[in-house]
PDB file of C-alpha atoms in Angstrom:
ATOM      1  CA  MET B 379       0.014   0.009   0.031  1.00 38.00           C
ATOM      2  CA  ALA B 380       1.504   3.272  -1.063  1.00 33.00           C
ATOM      3  CA  TYR B 381       1.399   6.425   1.172  1.00 26.00           C
ATOM      4  CA  SER B 382      -0.197   9.575  -0.304  1.00 29.00           C
ATOM      5  CA  ALA B 383      -0.261  13.037   1.304  1.00 30.00           C
ATOM      6  CA  SER B 384      -1.736  16.344   0.861  1.00 29.00           C
ATOM      7  CA  LEU B 385       0.292  19.456   0.033  1.00 29.00           C
ATOM      8  CA  SER B 386      -0.242  21.931   2.798  1.00 33.00           C
ATOM      9  CA  SER B 387       0.301  25.616   2.881  1.00 35.00           C
ATOM     10  CA  CYS B 388       2.078  27.231   5.998  1.00 37.00           C
ATOM     11  CA  ILE B 389       0.231  26.722   9.234  1.00 35.00           C
ATOM     12  CA  PRO B 390      -0.892  30.173  10.288  1.00 37.00           C
ATOM     13  CA  LEU B 391       1.437  31.918  12.724  1.00 39.00           C
ATOM     14  CA  HIS B 392       0.124  32.380  16.215  1.00 36.00           C
ATOM     15  CA  ALA B 393       1.329  33.661  19.490  1.00 38.00           C
ATOM     16  CA  ASN B 394       2.820  31.088  21.948  1.00 36.00           C
ATOM     17  CA  SER B 395       1.762  27.969  20.421  1.00 36.00           C
ATOM     18  CA  ARG B 396      15.117  22.972   4.800  1.00 40.00           C
ATOM     19  CA  CYS B 397      13.989  19.245   5.738  1.00 40.00           C
ATOM     20  CA  PHE B 398      12.323  17.318   3.051  1.00 38.00           C
ATOM     21  CA  ALA B 399      10.385  14.212   2.176  1.00 38.00           C
ATOM     22  CA  PHE B 400      10.882  11.295  -0.150  1.00 34.00           C
ATOM     23  CA  LEU B 401       7.432  10.564  -1.534  1.00 36.00           C
ATOM     24  CA  PRO B 402       5.833   8.003  -3.771  1.00 34.00           C
ATOM     25  CA  LYS B 403       4.558   9.056  -7.105  1.00 35.00           C
ATOM     26  CA  LEU B 404       0.964   7.711  -7.269  1.00 36.00           C
ATOM     27  CA  PRO B 405      -0.934   7.405 -10.526  1.00 38.00           C
ATOM     28  CA  ASN B 406      -4.198   9.373 -10.945  1.00 39.00           C
ATOM     29  CA  LYS B 407      -3.983  11.054  -7.643  1.00 37.00           C
ATOM     30  CA  ASN B 408      -4.023  14.816  -7.375  1.00 39.00           C
ATOM     31  CA  ILE B 409      -2.135  16.630  -4.645  1.00 34.00           C
ATOM     32  CA  THR B 410      -4.503  18.881  -2.797  1.00 35.00           C
ATOM     33  CA  THR B 411      -4.004  21.905  -0.665  1.00 34.00           C
ATOM     34  CA  SER B 412      -5.464  21.917   2.885  1.00 35.00           C
ATOM     35  CA  PRO B 413      -5.337  25.212   4.907  1.00 36.00           C
ATOM     36  CA  SER B 414      -6.245  23.315   8.109  1.00 36.00           C
ATOM     37  CA  LYS B 415      -5.030  19.841   9.145  1.00 36.00           C
ATOM     38  CA  THR B 416      -1.656  18.912   7.649  1.00 34.00           C
ATOM     39  CA  ARG B 417      -0.890  15.306   6.743  1.00 34.00           C
ATOM     40  CA  ALA B 418       2.334  15.812   4.953  1.00 35.00           C
ATOM     41  CA  ILE B 419       4.830  13.025   4.549  1.00 31.00           C
ATOM     42  CA  PRO B 420       7.817  13.205   6.890  1.00 34.00           C
ATOM     43  CA  PRO B 421      11.330  13.422   5.207  1.00 34.00           C
ATOM     44  CA  LEU B 422      13.446  10.719   3.990  1.00 29.00           C
ATOM     45  CA  SER B 423      16.188  13.018   2.860  1.00 32.00           C
ATOM     46  CA  THR B 424      17.523  16.407   3.869  1.00 34.00           C
ATOM     47  CA  ALA B 425      17.957  19.892   2.525  1.00 35.00           C
ATOM     48  CA  ALA B 426      21.434  19.370   1.047  1.00 35.00           C
ATOM     49  CA  SER B 427      20.749  16.044  -0.616  1.00 35.00           C
ATOM     50  CA  VAL B 428      17.083  16.084  -1.639  1.00 33.00           C
ATOM     51  CA  THR B 429      17.759  17.287  -5.100  1.00 35.00           C
ATOM     52  CA  ASP B 430      19.843  14.220  -5.755  1.00 37.00           C
ATOM     53  CA  LEU B 431      16.540  12.305  -5.482  1.00 36.00           C
ATOM     54  CA  SER B 432      15.350  13.334  -8.931  1.00 36.00           C
ATOM     55  CA  SER B 433      16.596  10.065 -10.451  1.00 35.00           C
ATOM     56  CA  VAL B 434      14.261   8.090  -8.058  1.00 33.00           C
ATOM     57  CA  ASP B 435      11.385  10.520  -8.260  1.00 33.00           C
ATOM     58  CA  GLY B 436       8.880   7.746  -9.264  1.00 31.00           C
ATOM     59  CA  THR B 437       9.899   5.168  -6.725  1.00 28.00           C
ATOM     60  CA  THR B 438       7.036   3.940  -4.548  1.00 26.00           C
ATOM     61  CA  ILE B 439       7.743   3.534  -0.891  1.00 29.00           C
ATOM     62  CA  ALA B 440       5.572   1.143   1.028  1.00 30.00           C
ATOM     63  CA  LEU B 441       4.057   2.235   4.247  1.00 31.00           C
ATOM     64  CA  ILE B 442       6.123   1.055   7.200  1.00 33.00           C
ATOM     65  CA  GLY B 443       4.118  -1.188   9.412  1.00 40.00           C
ATOM     66  CA  GLY B 444       4.667  -2.061  12.987  1.00 42.00           C
ATOM     67  CA  GLY B 445       6.342  -5.327  12.156  1.00 45.00           C
ATOM     68  CA  SER B 446       8.593  -3.591   9.647  1.00 50.00           C
ATOM     69  CA  VAL B 447      10.180  -1.141  12.039  1.00 48.00           C
ATOM     70  CA  ALA B 448      12.282  -3.860  13.732  1.00 50.00           C
ATOM     71  CA  ALA B 449      13.536  -5.053  10.327  1.00 50.00           C
ATOM     72  CA  LEU B 450      14.293  -1.461   9.338  1.00 49.00           C
ATOM     73  CA  ALA B 451      16.257  -0.930  12.475  1.00 49.00           C
ATOM     74  CA  ALA B 452      18.356  -3.944  11.675  1.00 49.00           C
ATOM     75  CA  VAL B 453      19.059  -2.618   8.240  1.00 48.00           C
ATOM     76  CA  LEU B 454      20.014   0.732   9.623  1.00 45.00           C
ATOM     77  CA  SER B 455      22.325  -0.864  12.113  1.00 45.00           C
ATOM     78  CA  LEU B 456      24.286  -2.398   9.235  1.00 45.00           C
ATOM     79  CA  THR B 457      24.832   0.860   7.445  1.00 48.00           C
ATOM     80  CA  ASP B 458      27.555   3.354   8.042  1.00 49.00           C
ATOM     81  CA  PRO B 459      26.564   6.860   6.788  1.00 47.00           C
ATOM     82  CA  GLU B 460      28.997   8.419   9.301  1.00 52.00           C
ATOM     83  CA  ARG B 461      31.897   6.752   7.507  1.00 55.00           C
ATOM     84  CA  ARG B 462      30.791   8.384   4.233  1.00 51.00           C
ATOM     85  CA  ARG B 463      30.597  11.758   6.054  1.00 49.00           C
ATOM     86  CA  ARG B 464      34.116  11.335   7.521  1.00 55.00           C
ATOM     87  CA  LEU B 465      35.553  10.549   4.081  1.00 52.00           C
ATOM     88  CA  GLN B 466      33.755  13.613   2.757  1.00 47.00           C
ATOM     89  CA  ALA B 467      35.330  15.766   5.476  1.00 45.00           C
ATOM     90  CA  GLU B 468      38.730  14.326   4.805  1.00 46.00           C
ATOM     91  CA  GLU B 469      38.490  15.251   1.194  1.00 49.00           C
ATOM     92  CA  VAL B 470      38.124  18.991   2.009  1.00 42.00           C
ATOM     93  CA  GLY B 471      40.529  18.894   4.981  1.00 46.00           C
ATOM     94  CA  GLY B 472      38.120  19.738   7.800  1.00 51.00           C
ATOM     95  CA  GLY B 473      34.859  19.133   9.574  1.00 71.00           C
ATOM     96  CA  ASP B 474      31.212  20.059   9.045  1.00 79.00           C
ATOM     97  CA  LYS B 475      31.934  23.708   8.330  1.00 86.00           C
ATOM     98  CA  GLU B 476      34.450  23.018   5.638  1.00 89.00           C
ATOM     99  CA  VAL B 477      32.272  20.449   4.001  1.00 88.00           C
ATOM    100  CA  VAL B 478      29.314  22.985   3.949  1.00 91.00           C
ATOM    101  CA  ARG B 479      31.586  25.698   2.534  1.00 92.00           C
ATOM    102  CA  ASN B 480      32.928  23.446  -0.153  1.00 91.00           C
ATOM    103  CA  TYR B 481      29.511  22.147  -1.115  1.00 91.00           C
ATOM    104  CA  PHE B 482      27.855  25.543  -1.436  1.00 93.00           C
ATOM    105  CA  ASN B 483      30.699  26.965  -3.381  1.00 93.00           C
ATOM    106  CA  ASN B 484      30.703  24.175  -5.944  1.00 92.00           C
ATOM    107  CA  SER B 485      27.992  21.630  -6.894  1.00 89.00           C
ATOM    108  CA  GLY B 486      25.704  22.780  -4.147  1.00 91.00           C
ATOM    109  CA  PHE B 487      25.733  26.338  -5.414  1.00 93.00           C
ATOM    110  CA  GLN B 488      24.660  25.415  -8.865  1.00 92.00           C
ATOM    111  CA  ARG B 489      21.839  23.194  -7.528  1.00 91.00           C
ATOM    112  CA  TRP B 490      20.476  25.718  -5.061  1.00 92.00           C
ATOM    113  CA  LYS B 491      20.896  28.696  -7.355  1.00 94.00           C
ATOM    114  CA  LYS B 492      18.309  26.869  -9.634  1.00 93.00           C
ATOM    115  CA  ILE B 493      15.987  26.080  -6.763  1.00 93.00           C
ATOM    116  CA  TYR B 494      16.034  29.562  -5.311  1.00 93.00           C
ATOM    117  CA  GLY B 495      15.877  31.219  -8.758  1.00 93.00           C
ATOM    118  CA  GLU B 496      13.045  31.489 -11.312  1.00 91.00           C
ATOM    119  CA  THR B 497      14.408  29.178 -14.032  1.00 91.00           C
ATOM    120  CA  ASP B 498      12.067  26.470 -15.445  1.00 93.00           C
ATOM    121  CA  ASP B 499      15.031  24.103 -15.474  1.00 92.00           C
ATOM    122  CA  VAL B 500      13.999  22.345 -12.257  1.00 93.00           C
ATOM    123  CA  ASN B 501      12.336  19.069 -11.558  1.00 93.00           C
ATOM    124  CA  ARG B 502       9.150  18.305  -9.542  1.00 93.00           C
ATOM    125  CA  VAL B 503      11.105  18.020  -6.279  1.00 90.00           C
ATOM    126  CA  GLN B 504      13.101  21.153  -6.792  1.00 93.00           C
ATOM    127  CA  LEU B 505      10.036  23.185  -7.700  1.00 95.00           C
ATOM    128  CA  ASP B 506       8.295  21.896  -4.594  1.00 93.00           C
ATOM    129  CA  ILE B 507      11.348  23.003  -2.417  1.00 93.00           C
ATOM    130  CA  ARG B 508      11.323  26.363  -4.057  1.00 95.00           C
ATOM    131  CA  GLN B 509       7.705  26.839  -3.239  1.00 96.00           C
ATOM    132  CA  GLY B 510       8.268  25.815   0.455  1.00 95.00           C
ATOM    133  CA  HIS B 511      11.220  28.094   0.898  1.00 96.00           C
ATOM    134  CA  SER B 512       9.361  30.973  -0.759  1.00 96.00           C
ATOM    135  CA  LYS B 513       6.478  30.485   1.759  1.00 96.00           C
ATOM    136  CA  THR B 514       8.949  30.588   4.626  1.00 97.00           C
ATOM    137  CA  VAL B 515      10.334  33.863   3.359  1.00 97.00           C
ATOM    138  CA  GLU B 516       6.848  35.117   2.886  1.00 97.00           C
ATOM    139  CA  ASN B 517       5.894  34.331   6.455  1.00 97.00           C
ATOM    140  CA  VAL B 518       9.136  36.002   7.774  1.00 97.00           C
ATOM    141  CA  MET B 519       8.178  39.217   5.867  1.00 97.00           C
ATOM    142  CA  LYS B 520       4.683  39.035   7.280  1.00 96.00           C
ATOM    143  CA  MET B 521       6.010  38.695  10.821  1.00 95.00           C
ATOM    144  CA  LEU B 522       8.270  41.774  10.277  1.00 96.00           C
ATOM    145  CA  THR B 523       5.833  44.077   8.457  1.00 95.00           C
ATOM    146  CA  ASP B 524       2.842  43.285  10.720  1.00 94.00           C
ATOM    147  CA  GLU B 525       4.421  45.544  13.410  1.00 89.00           C
ATOM    148  CA  GLY B 526       4.947  48.497  11.050  1.00 94.00           C
ATOM    149  CA  SER B 527       7.301  49.950   8.463  1.00 94.00           C
ATOM    150  CA  LEU B 528      10.661  48.471   8.039  1.00 96.00           C
ATOM    151  CA  LYS B 529      12.213  51.714   6.891  1.00 94.00           C
ATOM    152  CA  GLY B 530      15.408  52.281   8.657  1.00 96.00           C
ATOM    153  CA  VAL B 531      15.254  48.967  10.608  1.00 97.00           C
ATOM    154  CA  THR B 532      18.589  47.150  10.839  1.00 98.00           C
ATOM    155  CA  VAL B 533      18.384  43.532   9.953  1.00 98.00           C
ATOM    156  CA  CYS B 534      21.021  40.867   9.871  1.00 98.00           C
ATOM    157  CA  ASP B 535      20.281  38.054   7.434  1.00 98.00           C
ATOM    158  CA  ALA B 536      22.543  35.291   8.636  1.00 98.00           C
ATOM    159  CA  GLY B 537      22.985  32.694   5.953  1.00 97.00           C
ATOM    160  CA  CYS B 538      21.496  34.822   3.166  1.00 97.00           C
ATOM    161  CA  GLY B 539      22.009  32.308   0.333  1.00 96.00           C
ATOM    162  CA  THR B 540      21.135  33.924  -2.960  1.00 97.00           C
ATOM    163  CA  GLY B 541      19.323  36.872  -1.345  1.00 97.00           C
ATOM    164  CA  CYS B 542      15.862  35.565  -1.229  1.00 97.00           C
ATOM    165  CA  LEU B 543      15.092  37.412   2.010  1.00 98.00           C
ATOM    166  CA  ALA B 544      17.753  40.222   1.845  1.00 98.00           C
ATOM    167  CA  VAL B 545      16.292  41.674  -1.284  1.00 97.00           C
ATOM    168  CA  PRO B 546      12.597  41.860  -0.085  1.00 97.00           C
ATOM    169  CA  LEU B 547      13.850  43.368   3.108  1.00 97.00           C
ATOM    170  CA  ALA B 548      15.698  46.058   1.234  1.00 97.00           C
ATOM    171  CA  LYS B 549      12.625  46.777  -0.933  1.00 95.00           C
ATOM    172  CA  GLU B 550      10.812  47.588   2.258  1.00 95.00           C
ATOM    173  CA  GLY B 551      13.425  50.069   3.287  1.00 95.00           C
ATOM    174  CA  ALA B 552      15.282  47.917   5.867  1.00 97.00           C
ATOM    175  CA  VAL B 553      19.044  48.404   6.373  1.00 98.00           C
ATOM    176  CA  VAL B 554      20.282  44.876   5.732  1.00 98.00           C
ATOM    177  CA  SER B 555      23.593  43.183   6.542  1.00 98.00           C
ATOM    178  CA  ALA B 556      23.608  39.826   4.737  1.00 98.00           C
ATOM    179  CA  SER B 557      26.187  37.135   4.957  1.00 98.00           C
ATOM    180  CA  ASP B 558      26.821  33.513   3.973  1.00 97.00           C
ATOM    181  CA  ILE B 559      29.602  31.001   4.366  1.00 97.00           C
ATOM    182  CA  SER B 560      29.649  30.586   0.574  1.00 97.00           C
ATOM    183  CA  ALA B 561      31.338  33.197  -1.611  1.00 97.00           C
ATOM    184  CA  ALA B 562      29.504  31.910  -4.643  1.00 97.00           C
ATOM    185  CA  MET B 563      26.121  32.441  -2.759  1.00 97.00           C
ATOM    186  CA  VAL B 564      27.026  35.952  -1.649  1.00 98.00           C
ATOM    187  CA  ALA B 565      28.119  36.950  -5.171  1.00 97.00           C
ATOM    188  CA  GLU B 566      24.886  35.675  -6.541  1.00 97.00           C
ATOM    189  CA  ALA B 567      22.795  37.503  -3.780  1.00 97.00           C
ATOM    190  CA  GLU B 568      24.702  40.780  -4.561  1.00 97.00           C
ATOM    191  CA  LYS B 569      23.911  40.344  -8.291  1.00 96.00           C
ATOM    192  CA  GLN B 570      20.234  39.754  -7.586  1.00 96.00           C
ATOM    193  CA  ALA B 571      20.137  42.784  -5.319  1.00 96.00           C
ATOM    194  CA  GLU B 572      21.621  45.042  -7.876  1.00 95.00           C
ATOM    195  CA  GLU B 573      19.213  43.874 -10.566  1.00 93.00           C
ATOM    196  CA  GLN B 574      16.041  44.003  -8.405  1.00 93.00           C
ATOM    197  CA  LEU B 575      16.673  47.082  -6.367  1.00 93.00           C
ATOM    198  CA  ALA B 576      17.508  49.279  -9.341  1.00 85.00           C
ATOM    199  CA  VAL B 577      13.792  49.423 -10.059  1.00 77.00           C
ATOM    200  CA  GLY B 578      12.740  50.893  -6.684  1.00 69.00           C
ATOM    201  CA  ASN B 579       9.607  50.434  -4.688  1.00 70.00           C
ATOM    202  CA  GLY B 580       7.273  53.300  -5.016  1.00 72.00           C
ATOM    203  CA  ASP B 581       7.889  55.898  -2.297  1.00 78.00           C
ATOM    204  CA  ILE B 582      10.494  53.709  -0.595  1.00 82.00           C
ATOM    205  CA  ALA B 583      14.079  54.231  -1.598  1.00 83.00           C
ATOM    206  CA  PRO B 584      15.712  50.795  -1.126  1.00 89.00           C
ATOM    207  CA  VAL B 585      19.118  50.634   0.556  1.00 91.00           C
ATOM    208  CA  MET B 586      21.614  48.239  -1.080  1.00 96.00           C
ATOM    209  CA  PRO B 587      22.362  45.518   1.481  1.00 98.00           C
ATOM    210  CA  LYS B 588      25.851  45.047   2.655  1.00 98.00           C
ATOM    211  CA  PHE B 589      27.008  41.502   1.593  1.00 98.00           C
ATOM    212  CA  GLU B 590      29.757  39.656   3.272  1.00 98.00           C
ATOM    213  CA  VAL B 591      31.353  36.117   3.198  1.00 98.00           C
ATOM    214  CA  LYS B 592      31.180  35.020   6.825  1.00 96.00           C
ATOM    215  CA  ASP B 593      30.146  32.053   8.878  1.00 95.00           C
ATOM    216  CA  LEU B 594      27.654  32.496  11.738  1.00 95.00           C
ATOM    217  CA  GLU B 595      30.430  32.388  14.322  1.00 95.00           C
ATOM    218  CA  SER B 596      32.143  35.439  12.778  1.00 96.00           C
ATOM    219  CA  LEU B 597      29.068  37.654  12.826  1.00 97.00           C
ATOM    220  CA  ASP B 598      29.251  40.772  14.985  1.00 97.00           C
ATOM    221  CA  GLY B 599      27.475  44.085  15.564  1.00 97.00           C
ATOM    222  CA  LYS B 600      24.027  44.924  16.863  1.00 98.00           C
ATOM    223  CA  TYR B 601      20.785  44.814  14.872  1.00 98.00           C
ATOM    224  CA  ASP B 602      17.130  45.496  15.591  1.00 98.00           C
ATOM    225  CA  THR B 603      16.299  42.070  14.181  1.00 98.00           C
ATOM    226  CA  VAL B 604      18.404  38.940  13.343  1.00 98.00           C
ATOM    227  CA  VAL B 605      17.002  36.321  10.893  1.00 98.00           C
ATOM    228  CA  CYS B 606      18.556  32.930  10.343  1.00 98.00           C
ATOM    229  CA  LEU B 607      16.708  30.691   7.946  1.00 97.00           C
ATOM    230  CA  ASP B 608      17.322  27.038   7.194  1.00 94.00           C
ATOM    231  CA  VAL B 609      20.903  27.179   8.507  1.00 95.00           C
ATOM    232  CA  LEU B 610      20.775  25.359  11.825  1.00 94.00           C
ATOM    233  CA  ILE B 611      20.380  22.114   9.821  1.00 91.00           C
ATOM    234  CA  HIS B 612      24.159  22.206   9.544  1.00 91.00           C
ATOM    235  CA  TYR B 613      24.745  22.312  13.282  1.00 91.00           C
ATOM    236  CA  PRO B 614      24.454  19.553  15.851  1.00 90.00           C
ATOM    237  CA  GLN B 615      22.332  20.505  18.849  1.00 89.00           C
ATOM    238  CA  SER B 616      25.431  20.970  21.033  1.00 89.00           C
ATOM    239  CA  LYS B 617      26.716  23.589  18.647  1.00 93.00           C
ATOM    240  CA  ALA B 618      23.314  25.044  17.748  1.00 95.00           C
ATOM    241  CA  ASP B 619      22.798  26.019  21.413  1.00 96.00           C
ATOM    242  CA  GLY B 620      25.865  28.254  21.224  1.00 96.00           C
ATOM    243  CA  MET B 621      24.908  29.596  17.890  1.00 96.00           C
ATOM    244  CA  ILE B 622      21.395  30.534  18.987  1.00 97.00           C
ATOM    245  CA  ALA B 623      23.000  32.253  22.023  1.00 98.00           C
ATOM    246  CA  HIS B 624      25.437  34.113  19.651  1.00 98.00           C
ATOM    247  CA  LEU B 625      22.637  35.223  17.251  1.00 98.00           C
ATOM    248  CA  ALA B 626      20.488  36.418  20.210  1.00 98.00           C
ATOM    249  CA  SER B 627      23.419  38.556  21.447  1.00 98.00           C
ATOM    250  CA  LEU B 628      23.295  40.366  18.131  1.00 98.00           C
ATOM    251  CA  ALA B 629      19.620  41.160  18.180  1.00 98.00           C
ATOM    252  CA  GLY B 630      18.071  44.015  20.074  1.00 97.00           C
ATOM    253  CA  ASN B 631      14.334  43.416  19.486  1.00 97.00           C
ATOM    254  CA  ARG B 632      13.718  40.016  17.835  1.00 97.00           C
ATOM    255  CA  LEU B 633      15.310  36.847  16.546  1.00 98.00           C
ATOM    256  CA  ILE B 634      13.663  34.879  13.876  1.00 98.00           C
ATOM    257  CA  LEU B 635      14.822  31.261  13.208  1.00 98.00           C
ATOM    258  CA  SER B 636      13.761  28.396  10.908  1.00 97.00           C
ATOM    259  CA  PHE B 637      14.848  24.801  11.391  1.00 95.00           C
ATOM    260  CA  ALA B 638      13.968  21.217  10.492  1.00 91.00           C
ATOM    261  CA  PRO B 639      11.957  19.982  13.486  1.00 90.00           C
ATOM    262  CA  LYS B 640      13.039  16.681  15.091  1.00 86.00           C
ATOM    263  CA  THR B 641      10.606  13.996  16.031  1.00 64.00           C
ATOM    264  CA  PHE B 642      11.128  10.214  16.345  1.00 67.00           C
ATOM    265  CA  TYR B 643       9.428   9.571  13.038  1.00 59.00           C
ATOM    266  CA  TYR B 644      11.206  12.277  11.109  1.00 59.00           C
ATOM    267  CA  ASP B 645      14.558  11.238  12.564  1.00 65.00           C
ATOM    268  CA  LEU B 646      13.996   7.553  11.638  1.00 67.00           C
ATOM    269  CA  LEU B 647      13.093   8.535   8.033  1.00 58.00           C
ATOM    270  CA  LYS B 648      16.009  10.852   7.721  1.00 62.00           C
ATOM    271  CA  ARG B 649      18.246   7.848   8.512  1.00 65.00           C
ATOM    272  CA  ILE B 650      16.490   5.928   5.790  1.00 64.00           C
ATOM    273  CA  GLY B 651      17.316   8.715   3.414  1.00 60.00           C
ATOM    274  CA  GLU B 652      21.013   8.279   4.328  1.00 60.00           C
ATOM    275  CA  LEU B 653      20.795   4.874   2.715  1.00 60.00           C
ATOM    276  CA  PHE B 654      20.296   6.589  -0.667  1.00 56.00           C
ATOM    277  CA  PRO B 655      22.808   9.467  -0.750  1.00 52.00           C
ATOM    278  CA  GLY B 656      22.511   9.909  -4.532  1.00 51.00           C
ATOM    279  CA  PRO B 657      25.287  10.397  -6.968  1.00 45.00           C
ATOM    280  CA  SER B 658      26.550  13.555  -5.384  1.00 47.00           C
ATOM    281  CA  LYS B 659      27.767  13.729  -1.772  1.00 48.00           C
ATOM    282  CA  ALA B 660      25.649  15.916   0.563  1.00 57.00           C
ATOM    283  CA  THR B 661      26.374  17.697   3.708  1.00 65.00           C
ATOM    284  CA  ARG B 662      25.429  16.230   7.085  1.00 76.00           C
ATOM    285  CA  ALA B 663      22.008  17.370   8.300  1.00 80.00           C
ATOM    286  CA  TYR B 664      20.736  17.833  11.775  1.00 90.00           C
ATOM    287  CA  LEU B 665      17.189  17.953  12.942  1.00 92.00           C
ATOM    288  CA  HIS B 666      16.312  19.991  16.099  1.00 94.00           C
ATOM    289  CA  SER B 667      13.416  19.650  18.496  1.00 93.00           C
ATOM    290  CA  GLU B 668      11.392  22.723  19.164  1.00 95.00           C
ATOM    291  CA  ALA B 669      11.795  22.135  22.866  1.00 96.00           C
ATOM    292  CA  ASP B 670      15.653  22.162  22.538  1.00 96.00           C
ATOM    293  CA  VAL B 671      15.622  25.343  20.588  1.00 97.00           C
ATOM    294  CA  GLU B 672      13.202  26.980  23.009  1.00 98.00           C
ATOM    295  CA  ARG B 673      15.455  25.977  25.931  1.00 97.00           C
ATOM    296  CA  ALA B 674      18.466  27.484  24.268  1.00 97.00           C
ATOM    297  CA  LEU B 675      16.571  30.709  23.813  1.00 98.00           C
ATOM    298  CA  ASN B 676      15.241  30.769  27.382  1.00 98.00           C
ATOM    299  CA  LYS B 677      18.790  30.174  28.717  1.00 98.00           C
ATOM    300  CA  VAL B 678      19.930  33.489  27.263  1.00 98.00           C
ATOM    301  CA  GLY B 679      16.839  35.430  28.321  1.00 98.00           C
ATOM    302  CA  TRP B 680      14.649  35.121  25.224  1.00 98.00           C
ATOM    303  CA  LYS B 681      11.128  33.692  24.777  1.00 98.00           C
ATOM    304  CA  ILE B 682       9.214  32.511  21.798  1.00 98.00           C
ATOM    305  CA  ARG B 683       6.407  34.832  20.829  1.00 97.00           C
ATOM    306  CA  LYS B 684       5.192  33.404  17.492  1.00 96.00           C
ATOM    307  CA  ARG B 685       5.495  30.058  15.865  1.00 96.00           C
ATOM    308  CA  GLY B 686       4.727  28.593  12.437  1.00 94.00           C
ATOM    309  CA  LEU B 687       5.355  25.581  10.189  1.00 92.00           C
ATOM    310  CA  THR B 688       5.845  25.553   6.476  1.00 93.00           C
ATOM    311  CA  THR B 689       5.061  22.128   4.929  1.00 88.00           C
ATOM    312  CA  THR B 690       4.940  20.952   1.364  1.00 89.00           C
ATOM    313  CA  GLN B 691       5.678  17.540  -0.070  1.00 84.00           C
ATOM    314  CA  PHE B 692       9.421  17.923   0.011  1.00 83.00           C
ATOM    315  CA  TYR B 693      10.166  20.766   2.392  1.00 88.00           C
ATOM    316  CA  PHE B 694       9.211  21.609   5.883  1.00 84.00           C
ATOM    317  CA  ALA B 695      10.508  24.107   8.373  1.00 92.00           C
ATOM    318  CA  ARG B 696       9.514  25.320  11.833  1.00 95.00           C
ATOM    319  CA  LEU B 697       9.566  29.000  12.172  1.00 97.00           C
ATOM    320  CA  VAL B 698       9.867  30.827  15.480  1.00 98.00           C
ATOM    321  CA  GLU B 699      10.083  34.485  16.413  1.00 98.00           C
ATOM    322  CA  ALA B 700      11.750  35.212  19.729  1.00 98.00           C
ATOM    323  CA  VAL B 701      11.890  38.355  21.789  1.00 98.00           C
ATOM    324  CA  PRO B 702      13.677  39.354  25.032  1.00 98.00           C
ATOM    325  CA  ALA B 703      11.848  37.897  27.980  1.00 96.00           C
TER     326      ALA B 703
END
């Protein structure tokens, strides 16, 4: 029996309340949109490797029954994805950070430039991820603009990618400092900003963002708002706690984070995805429980004010807005 799912839009943000799925392709079944209950498939792969799944886009995955879980666990125990990760790190002469930098400066840059762009040269999976990420950016912009004009507001876009958030922020008059670990990503973001901001935005005179090649640890300064989207997937929880604290220290009024939420089921299926790494090596991916993220924020004197979840077939991300407690 194959497993089907609905394509859901973002769960509405409410006060105090870049992982992906490997789905079957079912004949004569239309994907529907449900604004209420979400029944999206949990992920079998993760942000950095999901686009490698295009070659198996039509594969049908059987529903895992109770009796199959034990067998699945046995299979997983015989695999060694960590060995593949270690070899990958050795190739670039470092750990996770060097792997991420190398990936997004080379094959990863070309892949994600297409996903974040507007080209039609994308497959079904890539298009779905594009729509999911765009929804996350849209929800962040709504969070920020709901409280008034962004004109003159200083924003740090930590892990800016190709400028998907930095450019809309600048269009609204925000003073944006955008950075990424990948020089290729930063160059593309700067190019996009120059092209899109030349047009202007009515009465608002956009300020060209300041783009820099930096990892999260190197960020400094003080900003009204700090935003970090889909970057924590590259940090294990032990390092994510310190990174969240660091980002909070840069923010004066609010900190907005998106991350791949960790549950037992999602974690299990992510491990299944590691059995199918695809032809191109991918970065290691880490899921984070919302409770762990909230604890890290509380520890440094911040509290979550709004929460949301963006879910499509191949992309899901938890979104939180935190403010000083």
